[in-house]
Each structure stands twice: as C-alpha cells, then as structure tokens.
C-alpha cells in the first residue's frame, strides 16, 4: 500500500474517513478492496449484508485491519446513520434497488429505495457540511432521441442524436404505466435534489452515472447464492445460463445496445473522484466505456465463445432463445435502446479513460464465474436430477426446469 499519495495537482493526499453506504454490494466490494489495498483511507462500511466484503473484514491479521469497520444497518430505519456520516469526511451512497426485474414488479420499493431512503443521507451531508458522492445511473437518460427518428432518417448516423452527454442530453422516459422507468425517475429526482442542495445550501457533491459496470461478484447466481426464481442483471443471467448449459434468453430479440465497462477500470475513476475533490465537486460524471458497445445478442454470442474457451466445455448447438419482455420481466417493462457515454467531462476533470476491452473483461469475469460456481451448479443439478428420478420412481410427474437438466435427464434414463 502506498502511504504517500499525490492528487492530480501534485498535492499530498491526506488520509480520510469514508462512510460507504451499500458497501456490501457489487461496486462497494470492489471499492472497499481498492481503498484497503492501495490507499491509507478508512472505511465505515454500511450495509444489510457483508458476504461480498467478508474477505476484507476477516481475519484481524490483514494488513488493513482497523481501517475498515462493518456496520450492519438498514438506512430506512436506523438512528446510527447521522452519527456515522458525522464521523466521516466523505459519504458515498451506493445503496439502492437496482435490478430491472424489480422496477416494474416492485415499483414502490424501487421508488422508496432510490429516492425516499436517499433523502436523509443528502440532508445529513448538507446539514453537517460533509461531502457526498452519490451513485445515480445512466438510466436517467432513458431512451435516445435517435430511437424516435424515422428508421430511414440520415440523422440516425449523427452522434448528436444518441451519444449521452451529462450537460445537454434530455432525460426521455416512457409513459407512467411503463413502470420500468420508476427507477430512472427516482434517480433523476434525487439527482435534482442533490444539485439543488449544492446550488442553494452549498452541499459539496459529485454524482456518478455508471454505464453497465460488470465483473466478478456482480449480483448472484440464482439457486446458488441467491433465490432460484430471482432475475439478476444480464451478466449474471447469461453466466447462470452458461454454467447450467442452457440457452441464453434474449429479451425481445436482444436488439438493445449497451456499452460495458470493467469494474476495475470504473473503480479507478471513483478513486480519482475521492482523492480530487476540487476537480470532482459540483460535477455529474458518466463512467463507462464507449468503445465496448454491443447489442445484447452480440453480448450473448461473445459470452458463449469466451465461456467455451475458459471452461473447455463445448457450446450448445442453439446457444440462444428469444423470449418476450412480458414473459421475462412482466407487464410494464420497457428498455433503453442505446447507451454510449460522452467522456468529455470526466476526461477534462479527472483525465480518466477506460482500458479493458469487452473480450478481456469477459474472459477474466467468466474465468471467475466458472471457478466460483461450476462445482456448486453441478452439485445442485445432480441433486435436482436425483429428485426427479425419485419422483418418477414414485409415479410422480417428471419436472425438468431447464433444457440442460432435461437433456441430462434423458441421458440418465
Ligand atoms: N452496477 C452497475 O452497472 C450500475 C449501473 C448504474 C447504476 N448503479 C448504481 O450504483 C449503486 C450500486 O450498484 P451495485 O451494482 O453495486 O448494486 P448492489 O445491489 O450490488 O449494491 C447495493 C448495495 O446496497 C445495499 N442496500 C440497499 N438498500 C439498503 C438499505 N436500505 N440499507 C443498507 N444497505 C442497503 C444492498 O444490500 C447492496 O449490498 C446503485 O445505486 C445503483 O443504482 C450501478
Ligand atoms: O437474461 C437476460 C437479461 C437481460 N437481458 C437484456 O439485457 C439488457 C441489459 O440488462 P441488465 O439487466 O444488465 O440491465 P440494464 O442495462 O437494462 O439496466 C441496468 O443498467 C443501469 C443500472 O442502473 C442498473 O444496473 C440496471 O438498471 C436489457 O436489454 C435486458 O432486456 C436479456 O436479453 N436477457
């Protein structure tokens, strides 16, 4: 760990204490890891779970012991929150419901989590003159202007109609019954509130808009370290399909486009924000990789190829199947058509650029997924087949939840 660190303007960085809310999640776990291994800063890690940061908390002999402290609390109702924010120099708020499967099926929880529950955090930071880094989302841009242009319009080729820019792009959401947008709308309102606290009360803030950060520890694998009926974000959905040898499900044909950035690249950007307050305060930053754009169908094809390479297992003959969004997510789902971040502001303020190609980030991530989950999945599948066989021998109905299991069952009989 470097003890002497300089900021981008050549000044010595003093060690600070960070109150990190949602530290036990995907981004939080990587940020804690980075702060512990490369900086002298202290972290008060707040979350309801700590499974993803357990390796940083135990044993006591770790190099950084004493610099990270876990507080199990729910910010919805815990009177310790203000005191913890007061103890820190900087608060980073990552806590949120942020999986699309929840937005239209649990819109109230989504709005409460992303707006109402974030309010006291903003208030305590403002009242106690504490700096805040708040995690918003690229979803605040909603759909692109391009998506409303006629299919044959030459303007569709003009980046002005699709590249998403913090200070000029509009936020375009669907109608109210498209409850998918409950998340984006709640995030937009909390951004506006933070901005207003900055303008009227002098709150020192930075807003981060992540563009599909992916990597190890993202979400969960259904039935292994999360609910079997749960629907995580696309990286974990496709990883789960690959691990179980079942086709990857393409929602509405997989035509939507996304840019994916490697979590380790993105964390570098957050560290620059933490350590360069003069350059980061008052700004909203897109953090993504404009060079890693694919359709979801292309992502599925690439993940299938990469997984074959890292696992040594052959791909299925038909590696993908189409599924309607209504069937997959339920009524009220809608989608962002395309998400390319403009990088001008983060480049100018922090000199940050993403480095890792989509192929490389998928290779390291799927190597991790295979190493972490392949055995557990095999065991779970054998157990299920065992149940099926005993069910059949008892004259019960044969149930095979997945194509993979169905094939395995046929072979076993
Ligand atoms: N991963 C991405 O690509 C991405 C993209 C856009 C926005 N974001 C935003 O970044 C933030 C972090 O995302 P993530 O991918 O790490 O998600 P995550 O779900 O892995 O992490 C969120 C963490 O917050 C915790 N949390 C939620 N509600 C809480 C509460 N009431 N009290 C205490 N803890 C609570 C959860 O337990 C979880 O550990 C979110 O605000 C999300 O909206 C992430
Ligand atoms: O199995 C799947 C899962 C997802 N998809 C599709 O893949 C695309 C990406 O889905 P994700 O679950 O990763 O979520 P999205 O990119 O739509 O939104 C995400 O990005 C912004 C963040 O705030 C959140 O992390 C999340 O809302 C969507 O078009 C979705 O419909 C599939 O085709 N198949």
Coordinates of C-alpha atoms and ligand atoms in Angstrom, one line a residue:
X1 CA 0.0 0.0 0.0
X2 CA 1.3 3.4 -1.0
X3 CA 1.4 5.7 2.1
X4 CA 2.3 8.8 0.2
X5 CA -0.3 9.7 -2.4
X6 CA -0.5 12.8 -4.6
X7 CA -3.6 14.2 -6.2
X8 CA -3.8 15.2 -9.9
X9 CA -2.5 18.7 -9.0
X10 CA 0.6 17.3 -7.2
X11 CA -0.6 17.9 -3.7
X12 CA -0.2 15.4 -0.9
X13 CA -3.4 13.4 -0.2
X14 CA -4.3 13.3 3.5
X15 CA -5.9 10.1 4.8
X16 CA -9.7 10.5 5.2
X17 CA -12.6 8.5 6.7
X18 CA -15.3 7.4 4.2
X19 CA -18.8 6.4 5.2
X20 CA -19.8 4.0 2.4
X21 CA -23.5 3.1 2.3
X22 CA -24.2 -0.1 0.3
X23 CA -20.5 -1.2 0.8
X24 CA -21.5 -4.8 0.7
X25 CA -22.8 -4.8 -2.8
X26 CA -21.0 -5.3 -6.2
X27 CA -19.5 -1.9 -6.6
X28 CA -19.0 -1.4 -2.9
X29 CA -17.0 -4.6 -2.5
X30 CA -14.6 -3.5 -5.3
X31 CA -14.3 0.0 -4.0
X32 CA -13.5 -1.3 -0.4
X33 CA -10.9 -3.7 -1.9
X34 CA -9.2 -0.9 -3.8
X35 CA -9.3 1.5 -0.8
X36 CA -7.8 -1.1 1.5
X37 CA -5.1 -2.4 -0.8
X38 CA -3.9 0.9 -2.3
X39 CA -4.7 3.8 0.0
X40 CA -4.4 4.8 3.6
X41 CA -8.1 5.8 3.9
X42 CA -10.5 4.4 6.5
X43 CA -13.9 3.0 5.6
X44 CA -17.1 2.8 7.7
X45 CA -18.8 0.1 5.6
X46 CA -22.7 0.2 6.0
X47 CA -25.0 -2.4 4.5
X48 CA -27.5 -5.1 5.5
X49 CA -25.2 -7.8 4.0
X50 CA -21.4 -8.3 4.1
X51 CA -20.9 -11.6 2.3
X52 CA -19.0 -9.8 -0.6
X53 CA -16.6 -8.0 1.7
X54 CA -16.1 -10.8 4.3
X55 CA -12.6 -11.4 2.9
X56 CA -11.7 -7.8 3.8
X57 CA -13.1 -8.0 7.3
X58 CA -11.5 -11.3 8.5
X59 CA -9.1 -12.3 9.9
X60 CA -7.9 -9.5 12.1
X61 CA -4.3 -10.0 10.9
X62 CA -5.0 -8.5 7.5
X63 CA -2.7 -5.6 6.5
X64 CA -5.6 -3.1 6.7
X65 CA -7.1 -4.4 9.9
X66 CA -8.5 -1.4 11.8
X67 CA -9.1 0.6 8.7
X68 CA -12.4 -1.0 7.7
X69 CA -15.3 -1.3 10.1
X70 CA -18.6 -3.0 9.1
X71 CA -21.9 -1.7 10.5
X72 CA -24.9 -3.9 9.7
X73 CA -27.8 -1.4 9.3
X74 CA -30.7 -0.6 7.1
X75 CA -30.7 3.1 6.2
X76 CA -34.5 3.0 6.1
X77 CA -34.7 3.0 9.9
X78 CA -31.5 3.3 11.8
X79 CA -30.8 6.2 14.1
X80 CA -27.0 5.5 13.8
X81 CA -26.9 6.8 10.2
X82 CA -26.4 10.5 11.1
X83 CA -23.6 9.8 13.6
X84 CA -21.7 7.7 11.1
X85 CA -22.0 10.4 8.5
X86 CA -20.7 12.9 11.0
X87 CA -17.7 10.7 11.9
X88 CA -16.6 10.7 8.2
X89 CA -15.1 13.3 5.9
X90 CA -16.9 11.9 2.9
X91 CA -20.1 9.8 2.4
X92 CA -20.5 7.6 -0.7
X93 CA -24.1 6.4 -1.2
X94 CA -24.4 3.2 -3.3
X95 CA -27.5 1.7 -1.6
X96 CA -30.3 1.0 -4.0
X97 CA -32.7 -1.5 -5.5
X98 CA -31.1 -1.6 -9.0
X99 CA -32.1 -4.7 -10.9
X100 CA -34.5 -4.2 -13.8
X101 CA -36.6 -7.2 -12.8
X102 CA -37.6 -5.2 -9.7
X103 CA -38.5 -1.9 -11.4
X104 CA -41.9 -2.9 -12.8
X105 CA -42.7 -5.7 -10.3
X106 CA -41.8 -3.7 -7.1
X107 CA -42.1 -0.1 -8.2
X108 CA -43.0 1.2 -4.7
X109 CA -39.9 -0.4 -3.2
X110 CA -37.8 0.9 -6.1
X111 CA -39.0 4.5 -5.7
X112 CA -38.6 4.4 -1.9
X113 CA -35.2 2.9 -2.2
X114 CA -33.8 5.2 -4.8
X115 CA -35.5 8.4 -3.7
X116 CA -37.1 8.4 -0.2
X117 CA -34.3 6.4 1.5
X118 CA -31.6 8.5 0.0
X119 CA -33.1 11.8 1.3
X120 CA -31.8 11.6 4.9
X121 CA -28.3 10.9 3.5
X122 CA -28.4 14.1 1.4
X123 CA -29.9 16.0 4.4
X124 CA -27.3 14.8 6.9
X125 CA -24.4 15.6 4.5
X126 CA -25.8 19.1 3.8
X127 CA -26.5 19.9 7.4
X128 CA -23.2 18.7 8.6
X129 CA -21.1 20.2 5.7
X130 CA -20.0 16.7 4.6
X131 CA -19.0 15.9 1.1
X132 CA -21.3 13.4 -0.8
X133 CA -20.6 11.1 -3.8
X134 CA -23.9 9.8 -4.9
X135 CA -24.4 6.9 -7.2
X136 CA -27.1 7.6 -9.8
X137 CA -27.3 5.8 -13.1
X138 CA -27.1 6.0 -16.9
X139 CA -30.8 5.1 -16.9
X140 CA -31.6 8.8 -16.1
X141 CA -31.0 9.4 -19.9
X142 CA -33.8 6.9 -20.7
X143 CA -34.2 6.5 -24.4
X144 CA -32.2 8.2 -27.1
X145 CA -33.5 10.9 -29.4
X146 CA -32.4 8.6 -32.2
X147 CA -35.0 6.0 -31.2
X148 CA -37.8 8.4 -32.1
X149 CA -36.4 9.3 -35.6
X150 CA -37.8 7.5 -38.7
X151 CA -35.8 4.3 -39.5
X152 CA -34.5 5.8 -42.7
X153 CA -33.6 9.2 -41.3
X154 CA -29.9 10.1 -42.1
X155 CA -29.9 11.9 -38.7
X156 CA -29.7 8.4 -37.1
X157 CA -26.0 8.4 -38.0
X158 CA -25.3 11.6 -36.2
X159 CA -23.9 11.1 -32.7
X160 CA -25.7 14.2 -31.5
X161 CA -28.8 12.1 -31.5
X162 CA -27.5 9.2 -29.5
X163 CA -24.3 9.9 -27.5
X164 CA -25.3 10.7 -23.9
X165 CA -23.9 13.9 -22.5
X166 CA -24.3 15.0 -18.9
X167 CA -25.0 18.7 -19.5
X168 CA -27.0 18.6 -22.7
X169 CA -28.8 15.3 -23.3
X170 CA -32.5 15.2 -22.3
X171 CA -34.0 12.5 -20.0
X172 CA -36.6 10.6 -22.0
X173 CA -38.8 8.1 -20.2
X174 CA -41.8 6.1 -21.3
X175 CA -45.4 6.6 -20.1
X176 CA -46.3 6.0 -16.4
X177 CA -47.8 2.5 -17.0
X178 CA -44.3 1.5 -18.2
X179 CA -43.2 1.1 -14.6
X180 CA -39.7 0.2 -15.8
X181 CA -39.0 3.9 -15.5
X182 CA -39.8 4.1 -11.8
X183 CA -36.1 3.6 -11.1
X184 CA -34.8 6.1 -13.6
X185 CA -37.3 8.7 -12.5
X186 CA -36.5 8.3 -8.7
X187 CA -32.8 8.5 -9.5
X188 CA -33.4 11.6 -11.6
X189 CA -35.3 13.3 -8.8
X190 CA -32.6 12.6 -6.2
X191 CA -30.0 14.0 -8.7
X192 CA -32.1 17.2 -9.0
X193 CA -32.4 17.4 -5.2
X194 CA -28.6 17.0 -4.6
X195 CA -27.9 19.6 -7.3
X196 CA -30.4 22.0 -5.7
X197 CA -28.7 21.4 -2.3
X198 CA -25.4 22.3 -3.9
X199 CA -26.9 25.4 -5.5
X200 CA -28.9 26.7 -2.5
X201 CA -27.1 25.3 0.5
X202 CA -23.5 24.8 -0.7
X203 CA -23.5 21.0 -0.5
X204 CA -20.3 19.6 -1.9
X205 CA -21.4 16.8 -4.2
X206 CA -20.4 14.5 -7.0
X207 CA -22.9 12.4 -9.0
X208 CA -21.8 9.2 -10.7
X209 CA -23.7 7.8 -13.6
X210 CA -22.4 4.2 -14.1
X211 CA -22.9 2.8 -17.6
X212 CA -23.2 -1.0 -17.1
X213 CA -20.2 -1.8 -14.9
X214 CA -19.6 -5.5 -14.9
X215 CA -17.2 -8.0 -13.3
X216 CA -16.8 -10.6 -10.6
X217 CA -19.3 -10.6 -7.7
X218 CA -22.0 -8.9 -9.7
X219 CA -25.4 -9.9 -8.3
X220 CA -25.9 -13.6 -7.8
X221 CA -26.4 -16.9 -9.5
X222 CA -30.0 -18.0 -9.0
X223 CA -30.4 -21.1 -6.7
X224 CA -26.7 -20.9 -5.6
X225 CA -26.1 -17.6 -3.8
X226 CA -29.5 -16.0 -4.5
X227 CA -33.1 -17.0 -4.9
X228 CA -33.8 -19.7 -7.6
X229 CA -36.6 -17.6 -9.1
X230 CA -34.6 -14.3 -8.9
X231 CA -33.6 -12.4 -12.0
X232 CA -30.3 -10.6 -11.7
X233 CA -28.7 -8.3 -14.3
X234 CA -27.7 -9.6 -17.7
X235 CA -24.1 -10.6 -16.8
X236 CA -25.3 -12.9 -14.1
X237 CA -28.3 -14.2 -16.1
X238 CA -26.1 -15.2 -19.0
X239 CA -23.4 -16.6 -16.7
X240 CA -26.1 -18.7 -15.0
X241 CA -27.3 -20.0 -18.4
X242 CA -23.8 -20.9 -19.5
X243 CA -22.9 -22.6 -16.2
X244 CA -26.1 -24.7 -16.5
X245 CA -25.7 -25.4 -20.2
X246 CA -28.9 -23.9 -21.1
X247 CA -29.6 -21.3 -23.9
X248 CA -29.2 -17.7 -23.1
X249 CA -32.5 -15.8 -23.2
X250 CA -32.7 -12.8 -25.5
X251 CA -35.3 -10.4 -24.3
X252 CA -37.3 -9.1 -27.3
X253 CA -34.6 -10.4 -29.7
X254 CA -31.6 -8.9 -27.9
X255 CA -31.7 -5.8 -30.1
X256 CA -31.0 -3.2 -27.3
X257 CA -27.4 -1.9 -27.3
X258 CA -25.2 -1.4 -24.2
X259 CA -21.6 -0.3 -23.6
X260 CA -19.9 -2.4 -20.8
X261 CA -17.0 -1.2 -18.7
X262 CA -14.8 -3.4 -16.5
X263 CA -15.5 -2.8 -12.8
X264 CA -11.7 -2.4 -12.1
X265 CA -11.4 0.4 -14.7
X266 CA -14.5 2.1 -13.3
X267 CA -13.2 1.9 -9.7
X268 CA -10.1 3.8 -10.8
X269 CA -12.5 6.7 -11.8
X270 CA -14.2 6.6 -8.4
X271 CA -10.9 6.7 -6.6
X272 CA -9.9 9.8 -8.7
X273 CA -13.2 11.5 -7.6
X274 CA -12.5 10.6 -3.9
X275 CA -8.9 12.0 -4.0
X276 CA -9.5 15.1 -6.2
X277 CA -12.5 16.9 -4.5
X278 CA -11.6 20.2 -6.1
X279 CA -11.9 18.6 -9.6
X280 CA -14.9 16.4 -8.8
X281 CA -17.2 18.6 -6.6
X282 CA -20.2 20.0 -8.4
X283 CA -19.9 17.6 -11.3
X284 CA -22.0 14.8 -12.7
X285 CA -19.8 12.1 -14.4
X286 CA -20.7 9.5 -16.9
X287 CA -18.5 6.5 -16.2
X288 CA -18.5 3.9 -19.0
X289 CA -16.6 2.6 -21.9
X290 CA -17.8 4.0 -25.3
X291 CA -15.6 1.5 -27.2
X292 CA -17.3 -1.6 -25.8
X293 CA -20.7 -1.3 -27.5
X294 CA -22.6 -4.4 -28.5
X295 CA -26.2 -5.5 -28.9
X296 CA -27.4 -7.9 -26.2
X297 CA -27.4 -10.6 -28.9
X298 CA -23.8 -9.9 -29.6
X299 CA -23.0 -10.0 -25.9
X300 CA -24.6 -13.4 -25.7
X301 CA -22.6 -14.7 -28.6
X302 CA -19.3 -13.3 -27.2
X303 CA -20.0 -14.7 -23.7
X304 CA -20.7 -18.1 -25.3
X305 CA -17.4 -18.0 -27.1
X306 CA -15.4 -16.8 -24.1
X307 CA -17.1 -19.4 -21.8
X308 CA -16.2 -22.2 -24.2
X309 CA -12.6 -21.0 -24.0
X310 CA -12.3 -20.7 -20.2
X311 CA -14.4 -23.8 -19.3
X312 CA -13.2 -26.1 -22.1
X313 CA -16.9 -27.1 -22.5
X314 CA -18.5 -27.0 -26.0
X315 CA -21.3 -24.6 -26.7
X316 CA -24.8 -25.7 -27.3
X317 CA -26.0 -26.2 -30.9
X318 CA -28.6 -23.4 -30.4
X319 CA -26.9 -21.1 -27.8
X320 CA -29.7 -18.5 -27.5
X321 CA -33.5 -18.4 -27.5
X322 CA -35.8 -15.4 -27.9
X323 CA -38.2 -14.5 -25.1
X324 CA -40.7 -11.7 -24.9
X325 CA -40.1 -8.9 -22.3
X326 CA -43.6 -9.5 -20.9
X327 CA -42.7 -13.2 -20.3
X328 CA -39.3 -12.4 -18.8
X329 CA -39.9 -9.3 -16.8
X330 CA -43.7 -9.0 -16.7
X331 CA -46.1 -6.2 -17.5
X332 CA -44.7 -2.6 -17.6
X333 CA -41.2 -3.4 -18.8
X334 CA -39.6 -1.1 -21.3
X335 CA -36.0 -0.7 -22.4
X336 CA -33.2 1.8 -23.1
X337 CA -32.4 1.4 -26.7
X338 CA -28.7 2.5 -26.7
X339 CA -26.2 3.8 -24.2
X340 CA -23.0 5.5 -25.3
X341 CA -21.4 7.7 -22.7
X342 CA -19.8 11.0 -23.7
X343 CA -16.5 11.1 -21.9
X344 CA -15.6 14.8 -22.3
X345 CA -16.3 15.9 -18.7
X346 CA -14.6 13.0 -16.9
X347 CA -11.6 13.3 -19.3
X348 CA -11.2 17.0 -18.7
X349 CA -11.7 17.0 -14.9
X350 CA -10.0 13.7 -14.0
X351 CA -8.1 12.6 -17.1
X352 CA -9.8 9.1 -16.8
X353 CA -10.1 6.7 -19.6
X354 CA -11.3 3.0 -19.5
X355 CA -8.7 0.5 -20.6
X356 CA -10.2 -3.0 -20.8
X357 CA -11.8 -4.4 -24.0
X358 CA -15.0 -6.3 -23.8
X359 CA -13.4 -9.6 -24.7
X360 CA -10.7 -9.2 -22.0
X361 CA -13.2 -8.2 -19.3
X362 CA -15.5 -11.1 -20.2
X363 CA -12.5 -13.5 -20.1
X364 CA -11.5 -12.5 -16.6
X365 CA -15.1 -12.4 -15.3
X366 CA -16.2 -15.7 -16.8
X367 CA -13.0 -17.4 -15.5
X368 CA -14.1 -16.1 -12.1
X369 CA -17.7 -17.3 -12.6
X370 CA -16.5 -20.8 -13.7
X371 CA -14.0 -21.1 -10.8
X372 CA -16.5 -19.9 -8.2
X373 CA -19.8 -21.6 -9.4
X374 CA -19.2 -24.6 -11.7
X375 CA -18.9 -27.2 -9.0
X376 CA -21.8 -25.8 -6.9
X377 CA -24.0 -25.8 -10.0
X378 CA -23.0 -29.4 -10.9
X379 CA -23.9 -30.5 -7.4
X380 CA -27.2 -28.6 -7.5
X381 CA -28.1 -30.1 -10.8
X382 CA -27.3 -33.6 -9.7
X383 CA -29.4 -33.1 -6.6
X384 CA -32.3 -31.9 -8.8
X385 CA -31.9 -34.9 -11.1
X386 CA -31.9 -37.1 -8.1
X387 CA -35.2 -35.6 -7.0
X388 CA -36.7 -36.0 -10.5
X389 CA -35.7 -39.7 -10.6
X390 CA -37.1 -40.4 -7.2
X391 CA -40.2 -38.5 -8.2
X392 CA -40.6 -40.6 -11.4
X393 CA -40.0 -43.9 -9.5
X394 CA -42.8 -42.8 -7.1
X395 CA -45.0 -42.3 -10.1
X396 CA -45.0 -38.5 -9.7
X397 CA -44.7 -36.0 -12.5
X398 CA -41.4 -35.5 -14.2
X399 CA -40.3 -31.9 -13.9
X400 CA -37.3 -30.5 -15.6
X401 CA -36.8 -26.9 -15.1
X402 CA -34.1 -26.3 -17.7
X403 CA -33.2 -27.6 -21.1
X404 CA -29.8 -28.6 -19.6
X405 CA -31.4 -30.7 -16.9
X406 CA -33.9 -32.1 -19.4
X407 CA -31.0 -33.3 -21.6
X408 CA -29.2 -34.7 -18.7
X409 CA -32.4 -36.4 -17.5
X410 CA -32.9 -38.0 -20.9
X411 CA -29.3 -39.3 -21.0
X412 CA -29.6 -40.6 -17.4
X413 CA -32.7 -42.6 -18.1
Ligands
LIG1 N1 -23.5 -1.9 -11.5 C1 -23.9 -1.0 -12.4 O1 -23.5 -1.1 -13.5 C2 -24.7 0.2 -12.0 C3 -25.2 0.9 -13.1 C4 -25.9 2.1 -12.8 C5 -26.1 2.5 -11.5 N2 -25.6 1.8 -10.5 C6 -25.9 2.3 -9.1 O2 -24.7 2.0 -8.3 C7 -25.1 1.7 -7.0 C8 -24.5 0.3 -6.6 O3 -24.8 -0.7 -7.5 P1 -24.4 -2.2 -7.4 O4 -24.3 -2.7 -8.8 O5 -23.2 -2.3 -6.5 O6 -25.7 -2.8 -6.7 P2 -25.7 -3.9 -5.5 O7 -27.2 -4.2 -5.4 O8 -24.7 -4.9 -5.7 O9 -25.3 -3.0 -4.2 C9 -26.2 -2.2 -3.5 C10 -26.0 -2.5 -2.0 O10 -26.8 -1.6 -1.3 C11 -27.3 -2.3 -0.1 N3 -28.5 -1.7 0.3 C12 -29.7 -1.5 -0.4 N4 -30.6 -0.9 0.3 C13 -30.1 -0.7 1.6 C14 -30.5 -0.1 2.8 N5 -31.8 0.3 2.9 N6 -29.7 0.0 3.8 C15 -28.4 -0.5 3.7 N7 -27.9 -1.1 2.6 C16 -28.7 -1.2 1.5 C17 -27.6 -3.7 -0.7 O11 -27.6 -4.7 0.4 C18 -26.4 -3.9 -1.6 O12 -25.3 -4.5 -0.9 C19 -26.7 1.7 -7.0 O13 -27.1 2.9 -6.5 C20 -27.0 1.6 -8.5 O14 -28.3 2.2 -8.8 C21 -24.9 0.6 -10.7
LIG2 O1 -31.3 -12.8 -19.4 C1 -31.4 -11.6 -19.9 C2 -31.2 -10.5 -19.0 C3 -31.2 -9.2 -19.6 N1 -31.4 -9.1 -21.0 C4 -31.4 -7.7 -21.6 O2 -30.1 -7.2 -21.4 C5 -30.1 -5.8 -21.4 C6 -29.3 -5.4 -20.1 O3 -30.0 -5.8 -19.0 P1 -29.4 -5.5 -17.5 O4 -30.2 -6.5 -16.6 O5 -28.0 -5.6 -17.4 O6 -29.9 -4.1 -17.1 P2 -30.0 -2.7 -17.9 O7 -28.7 -2.5 -18.7 O8 -31.2 -2.6 -18.7 O9 -30.1 -1.7 -16.7 C7 -29.0 -1.6 -15.8 O10 -28.3 -0.5 -16.1 C8 -28.3 0.6 -15.3 C9 -28.2 0.4 -13.8 O11 -28.8 1.4 -13.1 C10 -28.8 -0.9 -13.4 O12 -27.7 -1.7 -13.0 C11 -29.6 -1.6 -14.4 O13 -30.8 -0.9 -14.4 C12 -31.6 -5.4 -21.4 O14 -31.9 -5.1 -22.7 C13 -32.3 -6.7 -21.0 O15 -33.6 -6.8 -21.5 C14 -31.6 -10.2 -21.8 O16 -31.8 -10.1 -23.0 N2 -31.6 -11.5 -21.2

